[in-house]
Coordinates of C-alpha atoms in Angstrom, one line a residue:
M1225 CA 22.5 191.6 106.2
R1226 CA 24.3 191.2 102.9
N1227 CA 22.0 191.0 99.9
R1228 CA 23.2 187.6 98.7
Y1229 CA 21.9 186.2 101.9
L1230 CA 18.6 187.9 101.3
L1231 CA 18.4 186.3 97.8
A1232 CA 19.2 182.9 99.5
L1233 CA 16.3 183.4 101.9
D1234 CA 13.9 184.7 99.2
L1235 CA 14.1 181.5 97.1
P1236 CA 12.7 179.1 99.7
I1237 CA 10.3 181.8 101.0
L1238 CA 8.9 182.3 97.5
A1239 CA 8.4 178.5 97.1
I1240 CA 6.7 178.3 100.4
C1241 CA 4.4 181.2 99.5
V1242 CA 3.3 179.5 96.3
F1243 CA 2.7 176.2 98.2
L1244 CA 0.6 178.0 100.9
A1245 CA -1.4 180.0 98.2
F1246 CA -2.4 176.6 96.6
G1247 CA -3.0 175.1 100.0
L1248 CA -5.4 178.0 101.0
R1249 CA -7.2 177.6 97.8
F1250 CA -7.4 173.7 97.5
D1251 CA -6.4 172.6 101.0
L1252 CA -3.0 171.0 101.7
M1253 CA -3.9 167.7 100.0
F1254 CA -3.9 169.3 96.5
I1255 CA -0.5 167.6 95.9
E1256 CA -2.4 164.3 95.5
Q1257 CA -4.5 165.7 92.6
D1258 CA -2.5 165.3 89.4
T1259 CA -3.9 168.3 87.6
I1260 CA -3.5 170.7 90.4
A1261 CA -0.1 169.3 91.4
L1262 CA 1.1 169.9 87.8
L1263 CA -0.3 173.4 87.9
F1264 CA 1.5 174.0 91.3
K1265 CA 4.9 172.8 89.9
W1266 CA 4.4 175.0 86.9
S1267 CA 3.6 178.0 89.2
L1268 CA 6.6 177.2 91.4
V1269 CA 9.0 177.2 88.5
A1270 CA 7.5 180.4 87.1
A1271 CA 7.7 182.2 90.5
L1272 CA 11.3 181.3 91.1
L1273 CA 12.3 182.4 87.6
V1274 CA 10.2 185.6 87.4
K1275 CA 10.2 187.1 90.9
P1276 CA 13.9 187.4 91.8
P1277 CA 14.8 189.4 88.6
I1278 CA 11.9 191.7 89.2
F1279 CA 12.9 192.2 92.9
L1280 CA 16.4 193.0 91.6
A1281 CA 15.0 195.5 89.1
F1282 CA 13.1 197.3 91.9
G1283 CA 16.2 197.5 94.1
L1284 CA 15.3 195.0 96.8
Y1285 CA 18.8 193.7 96.7
N1286 CA 20.8 197.0 96.8
R1287 CA 19.2 198.7 99.8
Y1288 CA 20.6 199.0 103.3
W1289 CA 17.7 197.4 105.2
R1290 CA 19.2 198.4 108.6
Y1291 CA 17.7 201.8 107.9
A1292 CA 14.5 200.7 106.2
S1293 CA 11.9 203.5 105.9
V1294 CA 8.5 204.1 104.4
G1295 CA 10.0 204.5 101.0
D1296 CA 11.6 201.0 101.3
L1297 CA 8.2 199.5 102.2
L1298 CA 6.7 201.2 99.1
A1299 CA 9.5 199.6 97.0
I1300 CA 8.7 196.2 98.4
A1301 CA 5.0 196.6 97.6
L1302 CA 5.7 197.7 94.0
A1303 CA 8.2 194.9 93.5
V1304 CA 5.8 192.2 94.8
S1305 CA 2.9 193.6 92.8
A1306 CA 4.9 193.8 89.6
S1307 CA 6.1 190.2 90.1
T1308 CA 2.5 189.0 90.7
L1309 CA 1.4 190.8 87.6
A1310 CA 4.2 189.2 85.6
L1311 CA 3.1 185.8 86.8
A1312 CA -0.5 186.5 85.7
V1313 CA 0.9 187.4 82.2
V1314 CA 2.9 184.2 82.2
F1315 CA -0.2 182.1 83.0
V1316 CA -2.3 183.9 80.4
M1317 CA 0.3 183.2 77.8
G1318 CA 0.4 179.5 79.0
M1319 CA -3.3 179.2 78.5
L1320 CA -3.1 180.8 75.0
L1321 CA -0.4 178.3 74.1
E1322 CA -2.5 175.5 75.7
A1323 CA 0.4 174.7 78.1
V1324 CA -2.2 174.9 81.0
D1325 CA -5.9 174.6 80.9
S1326 CA -6.8 177.3 83.5
F1327 CA -5.4 179.1 86.5
P1328 CA -7.4 180.1 89.6
R1329 CA -7.1 183.9 90.3
S1330 CA -7.5 183.4 94.0
V1331 CA -4.1 181.6 94.0
L1332 CA -2.5 184.8 92.6
L1333 CA -4.1 186.9 95.2
G1334 CA -3.0 184.6 98.0
D1335 CA 0.5 184.4 96.6
W1336 CA 0.6 188.2 96.5
L1337 CA -0.4 188.6 100.1
L1338 CA 1.9 185.9 101.4
T1339 CA 4.9 187.2 99.4
M1340 CA 4.3 190.7 100.5
A1341 CA 4.3 189.6 104.2
A1342 CA 7.3 187.3 103.9
V1343 CA 9.6 189.5 101.8
G1344 CA 8.7 192.6 103.7
G1345 CA 9.0 190.8 107.1
I1346 CA 12.5 189.5 106.3
R1347 CA 13.8 193.0 105.4
L1348 CA 12.1 194.8 108.3
S1349 CA 13.4 192.2 110.7
V1350 CA 16.9 193.3 109.7
R1351 CA 16.1 196.8 111.1
V1352 CA 14.3 195.4 114.1
L1353 CA 17.3 193.3 115.1
S1354 CA 19.7 196.2 114.5
E1355 CA 17.6 198.6 116.7
A1356 CA 17.3 196.0 119.4
R1357 CA 21.1 195.5 119.5
R1358 CA 21.6 199.3 119.7
A1359 CA 19.0 199.6 122.4
G1360 CA 20.8 196.9 124.4
V1361 CA 24.1 198.8 124.2
A1362 CA 22.3 202.1 125.1
R1363 CA 20.7 200.5 128.2
R1364 CA 24.1 199.4 129.3
S1365 CA 25.5 202.9 129.0
T1366 CA 22.5 204.8 130.5
D1367 CA 24.1 205.2 133.9
A1368 CA 26.8 207.4 132.4
S1369 CA 24.4 209.3 130.1
R1370 CA 23.2 212.9 130.3
R1371 CA 19.4 213.3 130.6
V1372 CA 18.3 215.3 127.6
L1373 CA 15.1 217.2 127.0
L1374 CA 14.1 218.0 123.4
V1375 CA 12.3 221.2 122.7
G1376 CA 10.2 220.6 119.6
A1377 CA 8.5 217.3 118.7
G1378 CA 8.5 218.0 115.0
Q1379 CA 10.6 216.5 112.3
A1380 CA 13.9 217.9 113.7
G1381 CA 13.1 216.8 117.2
T1382 CA 12.1 213.2 116.2
M1383 CA 15.2 213.0 114.1
M1384 CA 17.3 214.0 117.0
A1385 CA 15.6 211.5 119.3
R1386 CA 16.3 208.7 116.8
E1387 CA 19.9 209.7 116.6
I1388 CA 20.3 209.7 120.4
G1389 CA 18.7 206.3 120.6
R1390 CA 20.9 204.9 117.8
N1391 CA 24.2 206.3 119.0
P1392 CA 25.0 205.3 122.6
Q1393 CA 28.5 206.8 122.2
L1394 CA 26.8 210.2 122.5
C1395 CA 26.2 209.4 126.1
M1396 CA 22.7 210.9 126.0
D1397 CA 19.4 209.7 127.2
A1398 CA 16.4 211.4 125.6
V1399 CA 13.8 211.9 128.4
G1400 CA 11.0 213.4 126.4
F1401 CA 9.8 216.5 124.6
V1402 CA 8.1 219.9 125.2
D1403 CA 6.2 221.3 122.3
D1404 CA 3.6 224.1 121.8
D1405 CA 1.3 221.9 119.6
P1406 CA -1.6 221.0 121.9
V1407 CA -2.4 217.9 119.8
K1408 CA 1.0 216.4 120.8
V1409 CA 0.9 217.3 124.5
G1410 CA 0.2 214.2 126.7
K1411 CA 1.0 211.8 123.9
Q1412 CA 4.1 209.8 123.0
V1413 CA 6.4 210.5 120.1
L1414 CA 8.8 207.6 119.3
G1415 CA 7.9 206.2 122.7
L1416 CA 8.9 209.5 124.5
P1417 CA 6.3 211.6 126.3
V1418 CA 5.5 215.1 125.3
F1419 CA 5.4 216.8 128.8
G1420 CA 3.7 220.0 127.8
G1421 CA 4.1 223.3 126.0
L1422 CA 7.0 225.8 126.2
E1423 CA 5.4 227.4 129.3
A1424 CA 6.0 224.0 131.1
L1425 CA 9.7 224.1 130.4
P1426 CA 10.9 225.4 133.9
E1427 CA 8.8 222.8 135.7
V1428 CA 10.0 219.9 133.4
L1429 CA 13.6 220.9 133.9
D1430 CA 13.2 220.8 137.6
S1431 CA 11.0 217.7 138.0
R1432 CA 12.7 215.5 135.4
R1433 CA 16.3 216.2 136.5
I1434 CA 17.3 217.4 133.0
D1435 CA 21.1 217.7 132.4
E1436 CA 20.9 219.4 129.0
V1437 CA 18.3 220.9 126.6
I1438 CA 18.5 220.5 122.8
I1439 CA 16.4 223.1 120.9
A1440 CA 15.2 221.3 117.8
M1441 CA 13.3 224.2 116.2
P1442 CA 15.6 225.2 113.3
T1443 CA 13.0 227.5 111.7
A1444 CA 11.8 229.2 114.9
A1445 CA 12.0 233.0 115.2
G1446 CA 15.0 234.4 117.1
T1447 CA 12.7 235.8 119.8
A1448 CA 11.3 232.3 120.6
L1449 CA 14.8 230.7 120.7
R1450 CA 16.1 233.5 122.9
K1451 CA 13.2 233.0 125.4
I1452 CA 13.9 229.2 125.5
A1453 CA 17.6 229.7 126.0
E1454 CA 16.9 232.3 128.8
R1455 CA 14.6 229.9 130.6
C1456 CA 17.3 227.2 130.5
R1457 CA 19.9 229.6 131.7
E1458 CA 17.7 230.6 134.7
A1459 CA 17.3 227.0 135.6
G1460 CA 21.0 226.4 135.3
V1461 CA 20.6 223.9 132.5
P1462 CA 22.8 224.2 129.4
S1463 CA 21.1 224.4 126.0
R1464 CA 22.1 223.9 122.4
T1465 CA 20.4 224.8 119.2
M1466 CA 20.1 222.1 116.5
P1467 CA 20.6 223.4 113.0
G1468 CA 18.2 222.5 110.2
V1469 CA 19.2 219.7 107.8
F1470 CA 18.9 222.1 104.9
E1471 CA 21.6 224.3 106.5
L1472 CA 23.9 221.3 106.7
L1473 CA 23.2 220.4 103.1
N1474 CA 23.8 224.0 101.9
G1475 CA 27.1 224.2 103.9
V1476 CA 25.7 227.0 106.0
V1477 CA 26.6 225.1 109.2
S1478 CA 30.2 224.1 109.5
V1479 CA 31.9 221.5 111.7
S1480 CA 31.9 224.1 114.4
R1481 CA 28.1 223.3 114.5
L1482 CA 27.2 227.0 114.3
R1483 CA 23.6 227.6 113.2
K1484 CA 23.0 230.1 110.5
I1485 CA 21.9 233.4 112.2
D1486 CA 19.1 235.4 110.8
I1487 CA 20.2 238.9 111.5
A1488 CA 16.7 239.9 112.3
D1489 CA 16.8 237.5 115.2
L1490 CA 19.0 239.9 117.0
L1491 CA 16.9 243.1 116.7
R1492 CA 14.7 242.6 119.8
R1493 CA 11.9 244.2 117.9
S1494 CA 9.8 243.6 114.8
Q1495 CA 11.3 244.6 111.5
V1496 CA 10.0 247.6 109.5
A1497 CA 7.4 246.6 106.9
P1498 CA 8.3 247.5 103.4
D1499 CA 6.2 250.0 101.4
S1500 CA 6.0 249.3 97.7
H1501 CA 5.1 252.9 96.9
A1502 CA 8.0 254.5 98.7
D1503 CA 10.3 254.7 95.7
R1504 CA 8.0 256.0 93.0
Y1505 CA 10.2 259.1 92.6
L1506 CA 13.0 256.8 91.3
R1507 CA 11.0 255.3 88.4
G1508 CA 12.3 256.3 85.0
R1509 CA 15.0 258.5 86.5
T1510 CA 18.8 258.2 86.4
V1511 CA 20.1 257.5 89.9
L1512 CA 23.8 257.8 91.1
V1513 CA 25.0 256.1 94.2
T1514 CA 28.4 256.9 95.7
G1515 CA 30.1 254.3 97.9
A1516 CA 28.2 251.7 95.8
G1517 CA 30.5 248.9 96.8
G1518 CA 29.9 249.2 100.5
S1519 CA 27.2 247.4 102.5
I1520 CA 24.7 250.3 102.5
G1521 CA 25.7 251.4 99.0
L1522 CA 25.1 248.0 97.5
E1523 CA 21.8 247.5 99.2
L1524 CA 20.8 251.0 98.0
C1525 CA 21.6 249.9 94.5
R1526 CA 19.6 246.8 94.8
Q1527 CA 16.5 248.6 96.1
V1528 CA 16.9 251.4 93.6
A1529 CA 17.2 249.0 90.7
A1530 CA 14.0 247.2 91.8
A1531 CA 12.2 250.5 91.6
G1532 CA 12.7 250.7 87.8
P1533 CA 15.0 253.6 87.2
Q1534 CA 16.1 254.7 83.7
G1535 CA 19.7 253.9 84.6
L1536 CA 21.9 253.3 87.6
I1537 CA 25.4 254.7 88.1
L1538 CA 27.7 253.0 90.6
V1539 CA 30.5 255.2 91.9
G1540 CA 33.2 253.9 94.3
H1541 CA 36.9 254.0 95.1
G1542 CA 37.5 250.3 95.6
E1543 CA 37.9 248.4 92.4
N1544 CA 37.1 245.0 93.8
S1545 CA 34.0 246.0 95.6
I1546 CA 32.6 247.9 92.7
F1547 CA 33.3 245.0 90.4
D1548 CA 31.5 242.6 92.7
A1549 CA 28.5 245.0 93.0
D1550 CA 28.4 245.4 89.2
V1551 CA 28.3 241.6 88.7
Q1552 CA 25.6 241.0 91.3
L1553 CA 23.4 243.8 89.9
R1554 CA 23.7 242.8 86.3
Q1555 CA 22.7 239.2 87.3
L1556 CA 19.7 240.4 89.3
F1557 CA 18.5 243.1 86.8
P1558 CA 19.7 242.1 83.4
G1559 CA 17.6 244.7 81.6
L1560 CA 18.7 247.7 83.6
P1561 CA 21.4 250.0 82.1
I1562 CA 24.2 250.0 84.7
R1563 CA 27.4 252.0 84.6
S1564 CA 30.3 251.4 87.1
V1565 CA 32.8 254.2 87.7
I1566 CA 36.0 254.1 89.8
A1567 CA 36.6 257.5 91.3
D1568 CA 37.6 259.1 94.6
I1569 CA 35.1 261.7 95.8
R1570 CA 38.0 263.8 97.0
D1571 CA 39.0 264.4 93.4
E1572 CA 36.7 267.4 92.6
P1573 CA 37.3 267.5 88.8
R1574 CA 36.7 263.8 88.5
V1575 CA 33.4 264.0 90.5
D1576 CA 32.3 267.0 88.4
E1577 CA 33.1 265.1 85.2
I1578 CA 31.0 262.0 86.3
I1579 CA 27.9 264.0 87.2
A1580 CA 28.1 266.1 84.1
Q1581 CA 28.4 263.0 81.9
Y1582 CA 25.5 261.0 83.4
T1583 CA 23.3 263.9 84.6
P1584 CA 21.5 261.9 87.4
A1585 CA 18.2 263.2 88.7
V1586 CA 18.8 261.6 92.1
V1587 CA 22.1 261.1 94.0
F1588 CA 22.5 258.9 97.1
H1589 CA 25.7 259.8 98.9
A1590 CA 26.8 256.8 100.9
A1591 CA 30.6 257.1 100.5
A1592 CA 32.3 257.8 103.8
H1593 CA 35.0 256.7 106.2
K1594 CA 32.9 255.3 109.2
H1595 CA 35.2 253.5 111.7
V1596 CA 35.5 255.7 114.8
P1597 CA 38.7 254.5 116.4
L1598 CA 40.5 254.3 113.0
M1599 CA 39.5 257.8 112.1
E1600 CA 40.7 259.0 115.5
D1601 CA 44.1 257.9 114.4
N1602 CA 43.7 259.3 110.9
P1603 CA 41.7 262.6 111.4
S1604 CA 42.9 264.3 108.2
E1605 CA 41.6 261.4 106.2
A1606 CA 38.2 261.5 107.9
I1607 CA 37.9 265.3 107.2
S1608 CA 39.1 265.1 103.6
N1609 CA 36.8 262.2 102.7
N1610 CA 33.7 262.9 104.7
V1611 CA 33.7 266.7 104.5
F1612 CA 35.6 267.7 101.4
G1613 CA 34.3 264.7 99.5
T1614 CA 30.7 265.5 100.4
A1615 CA 31.3 269.1 99.4
N1616 CA 32.6 268.0 96.0
V1617 CA 29.6 265.8 95.3
V1618 CA 27.1 268.5 96.5
R1619 CA 28.7 271.2 94.4
A1620 CA 28.8 269.0 91.3
S1621 CA 25.1 268.1 91.9
L1622 CA 24.1 271.7 92.1
R1623 CA 26.0 272.6 88.9
H1624 CA 24.5 269.9 86.8
G1625 CA 20.9 269.9 87.8
V1626 CA 20.5 267.1 90.3
E1627 CA 16.9 267.3 91.7
R1628 CA 17.3 265.2 94.8
F1629 CA 20.3 264.6 97.0
V1630 CA 20.3 262.2 100.0
L1631 CA 23.2 262.1 102.4
I1632 CA 23.6 259.0 104.5
S1633 CA 24.5 260.3 108.0
T1634 CA 25.0 258.7 111.4
D1635 CA 23.9 259.0 115.0
K1636 CA 27.6 259.7 115.9
A1637 CA 27.0 263.2 114.4
V1638 CA 24.9 264.0 117.5
A1639 CA 27.0 265.9 120.1
P1640 CA 30.0 264.3 118.5
T1641 CA 33.0 263.1 120.5
S1642 CA 34.9 261.7 117.6
V1643 CA 36.5 263.1 114.4
M1644 CA 34.3 260.7 112.4
G1645 CA 31.2 262.0 114.1
V1646 CA 32.0 265.6 113.7
S1647 CA 32.9 265.1 110.0
K1648 CA 29.4 263.7 109.4
R1649 CA 27.9 266.6 111.3
L1650 CA 29.7 269.0 109.0
A1651 CA 28.6 267.0 106.0
E1652 CA 24.9 267.4 107.1
G1653 CA 25.6 271.2 107.3
I1654 CA 27.0 271.3 103.8
V1655 CA 23.9 269.5 102.4
R1656 CA 21.5 271.8 104.4
D1657 CA 23.3 274.9 103.1
A1658 CA 23.0 273.6 99.5
A1659 CA 19.3 273.1 100.0
T1660 CA 18.8 276.6 101.4
R1661 CA 20.7 278.3 98.6
S1662 CA 19.2 276.2 95.7
G1663 CA 15.7 275.4 97.0
R1664 CA 16.2 271.8 95.9
A1665 CA 15.3 268.6 97.7
F1666 CA 18.8 268.0 99.3
V1667 CA 18.4 266.2 102.6
S1668 CA 20.3 264.2 105.2
V1669 CA 19.1 260.9 106.7
R1670 CA 20.6 259.9 110.1
F1671 CA 20.5 256.4 111.6
G1672 CA 22.5 254.2 114.0
N1673 CA 24.5 251.0 113.6
V1674 CA 23.6 248.6 110.9
L1675 CA 23.7 244.9 111.7
G1676 CA 25.8 242.8 109.4
S1677 CA 27.4 245.7 107.5
R1678 CA 31.1 245.4 106.6
G1679 CA 33.3 246.1 109.6
S1680 CA 30.4 246.1 112.1
V1681 CA 30.4 244.2 115.3
L1682 CA 28.3 241.3 114.1
P1683 CA 30.8 239.8 111.5
Q1684 CA 33.5 240.4 114.1
F1685 CA 31.6 238.5 116.8
K1686 CA 30.8 235.6 114.4
R1687 CA 34.5 235.3 113.5
Q1688 CA 35.4 235.2 117.2
I1689 CA 32.7 232.6 118.0
E1690 CA 33.9 230.4 115.1
A1691 CA 37.4 230.7 116.5
G1692 CA 36.1 229.5 119.9
G1693 CA 36.1 232.9 121.6
P1694 CA 36.5 235.0 123.4
I1695 CA 34.2 237.8 122.2
T1696 CA 35.8 241.2 122.9
I1697 CA 33.5 244.2 123.9
T1698 CA 34.7 247.6 125.0
H1699 CA 32.4 248.1 128.0
P1700 CA 29.5 246.1 129.6
D1701 CA 27.2 249.1 129.4
M1702 CA 27.9 250.0 125.8
R1703 CA 24.6 250.5 124.0
R1704 CA 23.7 251.2 120.3
F1705 CA 20.8 251.5 118.0
F1706 CA 20.5 248.8 115.4
M1707 CA 18.8 248.1 112.1
T1708 CA 19.2 245.6 109.4
I1709 CA 20.7 246.8 106.1
P1710 CA 17.5 246.3 104.1
E1711 CA 15.5 248.1 106.8
A1712 CA 17.9 251.1 106.9
V1713 CA 18.0 251.4 103.1
H1714 CA 14.2 251.1 102.7
L1715 CA 13.7 254.0 105.1
V1716 CA 16.4 256.0 103.4
L1717 CA 14.4 255.7 100.1
Q1718 CA 11.3 256.6 102.1
A1719 CA 13.0 259.8 103.4
G1720 CA 14.2 260.6 99.9
G1721 CA 10.6 260.6 98.7
L1722 CA 9.5 262.9 101.6
A1723 CA 12.2 265.5 100.9
T1724 CA 11.4 269.0 100.0
G1725 CA 14.7 270.6 100.9
G1726 CA 17.1 271.0 103.9
E1727 CA 15.4 268.5 106.2
L1728 CA 17.1 266.2 108.6
F1729 CA 15.3 262.8 108.7
V1730 CA 16.0 260.3 111.5
L1731 CA 15.0 256.7 111.3
D1732 CA 13.1 255.4 114.3
M1733 CA 15.3 252.5 115.4
G1734 CA 13.5 251.5 118.6
E1735 CA 15.4 251.2 121.9
P1736 CA 19.2 251.0 122.1
V1737 CA 20.5 247.5 122.7
R1738 CA 23.4 246.5 125.0
I1739 CA 26.3 245.2 122.9
A1740 CA 26.8 242.6 125.6
D1741 CA 23.2 241.4 125.1
L1742 CA 23.7 241.2 121.4
A1743 CA 26.8 239.1 121.9
E1744 CA 25.1 236.7 124.3
D1745 CA 22.1 236.3 121.8
L1746 CA 24.5 235.6 119.0
I1747 CA 26.4 233.0 121.1
K1748 CA 23.1 231.2 122.0
L1749 CA 21.6 231.4 118.5
S1750 CA 24.9 229.9 117.2
G1751 CA 24.3 226.8 119.2
C1752 CA 26.9 227.6 121.8
S1753 CA 26.7 228.4 125.5
P1754 CA 28.2 231.4 127.3
D1755 CA 30.4 229.0 129.2
E1756 CA 32.0 227.9 125.9
I1757 CA 32.4 231.4 124.4
P1758 CA 33.5 233.9 127.1
I1759 CA 33.1 237.7 126.8
V1760 CA 36.1 239.9 127.6
Y1761 CA 35.8 243.7 128.2
T1762 CA 38.7 245.7 126.7
G1763 CA 37.8 249.3 127.6
I1764 CA 36.3 252.2 125.7
R1765 CA 38.3 253.3 122.7
P1766 CA 39.1 256.9 121.7
G1767 CA 36.1 258.8 120.4
E1768 CA 33.5 256.2 121.5
K1769 CA 30.5 257.0 123.7
L1770 CA 28.7 254.6 126.0
T1771 CA 25.3 255.4 124.5
E1772 CA 24.4 257.2 121.3
T1773 CA 21.4 259.4 120.7
L1774 CA 19.6 260.2 117.4
W1775 CA 19.2 264.0 117.9
E1776 CA 20.5 266.8 120.0
D1777 CA 18.9 268.0 123.3
G1778 CA 16.1 270.5 122.6
A1779 CA 15.5 269.3 119.1
R1780 CA 11.9 269.4 117.7
I1781 CA 10.7 266.0 116.5
E1782 CA 7.8 265.8 114.0
P1783 CA 6.2 262.7 112.5
T1784 CA 6.1 262.2 108.7
A1785 CA 3.9 260.3 106.4
H1786 CA 5.9 257.2 107.3
S1787 CA 5.7 256.1 110.9
E1788 CA 9.3 255.0 111.1
V1789 CA 10.7 258.2 109.6
L1790 CA 10.9 261.3 111.8
R1791 CA 11.7 264.9 110.8
V1792 CA 14.1 266.5 113.2
E1793 CA 14.8 270.2 113.7
E1794 CA 17.9 271.0 115.8
H1795 CA 19.5 274.2 116.8
V1796 CA 22.3 274.8 114.3
Q1797 CA 24.6 277.7 113.8
P1798 CA 24.9 279.4 110.4
M1799 CA 27.5 277.8 108.2
D1800 CA 29.6 279.7 105.7
V1801 CA 30.7 276.6 103.7
P1802 CA 33.6 278.2 101.7
L1803 CA 35.0 279.6 104.9
L1804 CA 34.6 276.3 106.7
L1805 CA 36.4 274.4 104.0
S1806 CA 39.2 277.0 104.0
D1807 CA 39.7 276.7 107.7
L1808 CA 39.7 272.9 107.6
R1809 CA 42.1 272.8 104.6
R1810 CA 44.7 274.8 106.4
A1811 CA 44.5 272.6 109.5
V1812 CA 44.6 269.4 107.4
Q1813 CA 47.6 270.6 105.4
R1814 CA 49.5 271.4 108.6
D1815 CA 48.5 267.9 110.0
D1816 CA 48.0 269.7 113.3
R1817 CA 45.6 267.8 115.5
I1818 CA 45.2 270.6 118.0
G1819 CA 44.6 273.2 115.3
L1820 CA 42.1 270.9 113.5
E1821 CA 40.1 270.2 116.7
A1822 CA 40.0 274.0 117.3
V1823 CA 38.5 274.5 113.9
L1824 CA 36.0 271.7 114.5
V1825 CA 34.9 273.1 117.8
K1826 CA 34.5 276.5 116.2
W1827 CA 32.1 275.2 113.6
V1828 CA 30.3 272.5 115.7
E1829 CA 29.7 273.9 119.2
T1830 CA 28.6 270.5 120.6
F1831 CA 31.8 268.8 119.5
A1832 CA 33.7 267.5 122.6
P1833 CA 37.0 265.9 121.5
P1834 CA 38.3 263.1 123.8
P1835 CA 40.7 264.3 126.5
D1836 CA 43.6 262.3 125.3
S1837 CA 43.3 263.3 121.6
A1838 CA 46.0 266.0 121.7
A1839 CA 48.5 263.7 123.4
R1840 CA 47.9 261.0 120.8
R1841 CA 48.4 263.2 117.8
S1842 CA 50.5 266.4 118.2
P1843 CA 52.8 268.1 115.7
S1844 CA 55.9 266.9 117.6
Q1845 CA 54.8 263.3 117.1
V1846 CA 53.9 263.4 113.4
P1847 CA 56.4 264.2 110.6
S1848 CA 55.6 267.3 108.6
R1849 CA 54.2 266.8 105.1
T1850 CA 56.5 269.5 103.7

């Protein structure tokens, strides 16, 4: 209803309220008593002159009353009370000026009550009539509507129920709720029954002939959402996840209706609890991080900076990533001295110059080429960066007094079948050899895949879901160990504190997860169904294994002071690092895949190159570098 019509209604209503207030006080024959009749006329004029401007000031004529809420009722109460107070002031002034002899207070009270009821009633009737009209339309379309069950009778669920009732074009009929709050079970919310807790979901789906389930629990843990979606899938009922309103306001959920995914939802285990004392060895020390612009490197910098070091040195080859990391860290830690250095770890003089200049006490070496299929096609680059680059950083660290050196390694170094994996295995050997010769705390930390890191499966899957699918996976039985980035980095810092020299630490990552299960969880948590986003299997790529392990067969596993960090002793052959590097350099310079793999097998007995590697890269297929 337009607001000018409300004003036209208010004027006679206000007059009637004044009349009734006098009638309640003096009976309806007060009009025949000259004194009271004069007082009534005076009151009527005052009410019509005072109240509408006050109503206007309180916004009673610029609200959309079709969607009236508790806040609107409060505005009505404040406006009516303020107008009654203004009338009282007018009458007091009238008595002071002797315009009126006296004024009964009960008339003011009666006028306040009547005006509150009348003004509020008019405005709320606008909403009531609007809701009734929508309900009539909804009833006419019920036959073609899908029967919807809402999981969660909280704020999100009630908002969804209202929207379904108000918008018949959705072709939905809200049947009721299930909710784990025992106070709500058996009661009605917005006129809809709460059938039971989540354990009653299968029975409700069957007995109520539900066509669709909407999970209105935007802040629930991923494990709970996954369980609900699985029960719906078993019952053959499609389910969708409702994003939180805060996600819509923040722009986290786009028009593709994807819900923001908390990466921890996908772990299928509880996260590692942080230990505030794990990083004491970093306080007051200068720390250098290679690969500081990468996902692991940047998180390392964040957690190191939070430990209170004397200074932090960021080293990376990518200008843009180091620039972004520098800006973020300076904003988060404005008082920390930060130096950002652009350098390639394969440039030995440059690496030596950097470590000599800044003399760090602790070095975290996270720089590496990590993509298995890409490194299979570029084996010389994998060796030069992951092996020669590591050797350069290790040698410079030994020369310039670095006390602790932590190499970030990977589970792909275990019985490697890829060039990337074997390059990281050799990097572990170089670090171990340096620790043996120097007696310093140089160690390697090995872990599996990191959820959400740059280039990992999770960002790829999310892009594919946003595009409407399909999700591509190499093999239905492919399994991997997973951690979140903060978890992995926290445990790397733990291992660095446990180091005495030469150890191989492995992070306990729980049980391996099927990549297909991860993809299905991501689809469901994004608010989609497997029918909407299909999964396509493309075949195992060169160098990949179906399942990774964290240590070699026959390894000795020992616990450490931290329950999620294990000390691993594997059978390793002696390593003459100068001779290893000489053999590798000759093979890399010739760009001879067969010769390079022969060298790798010589130095890593458990390395098993893929059968087709020689056919893919042979001297006859690749131009000589000369």
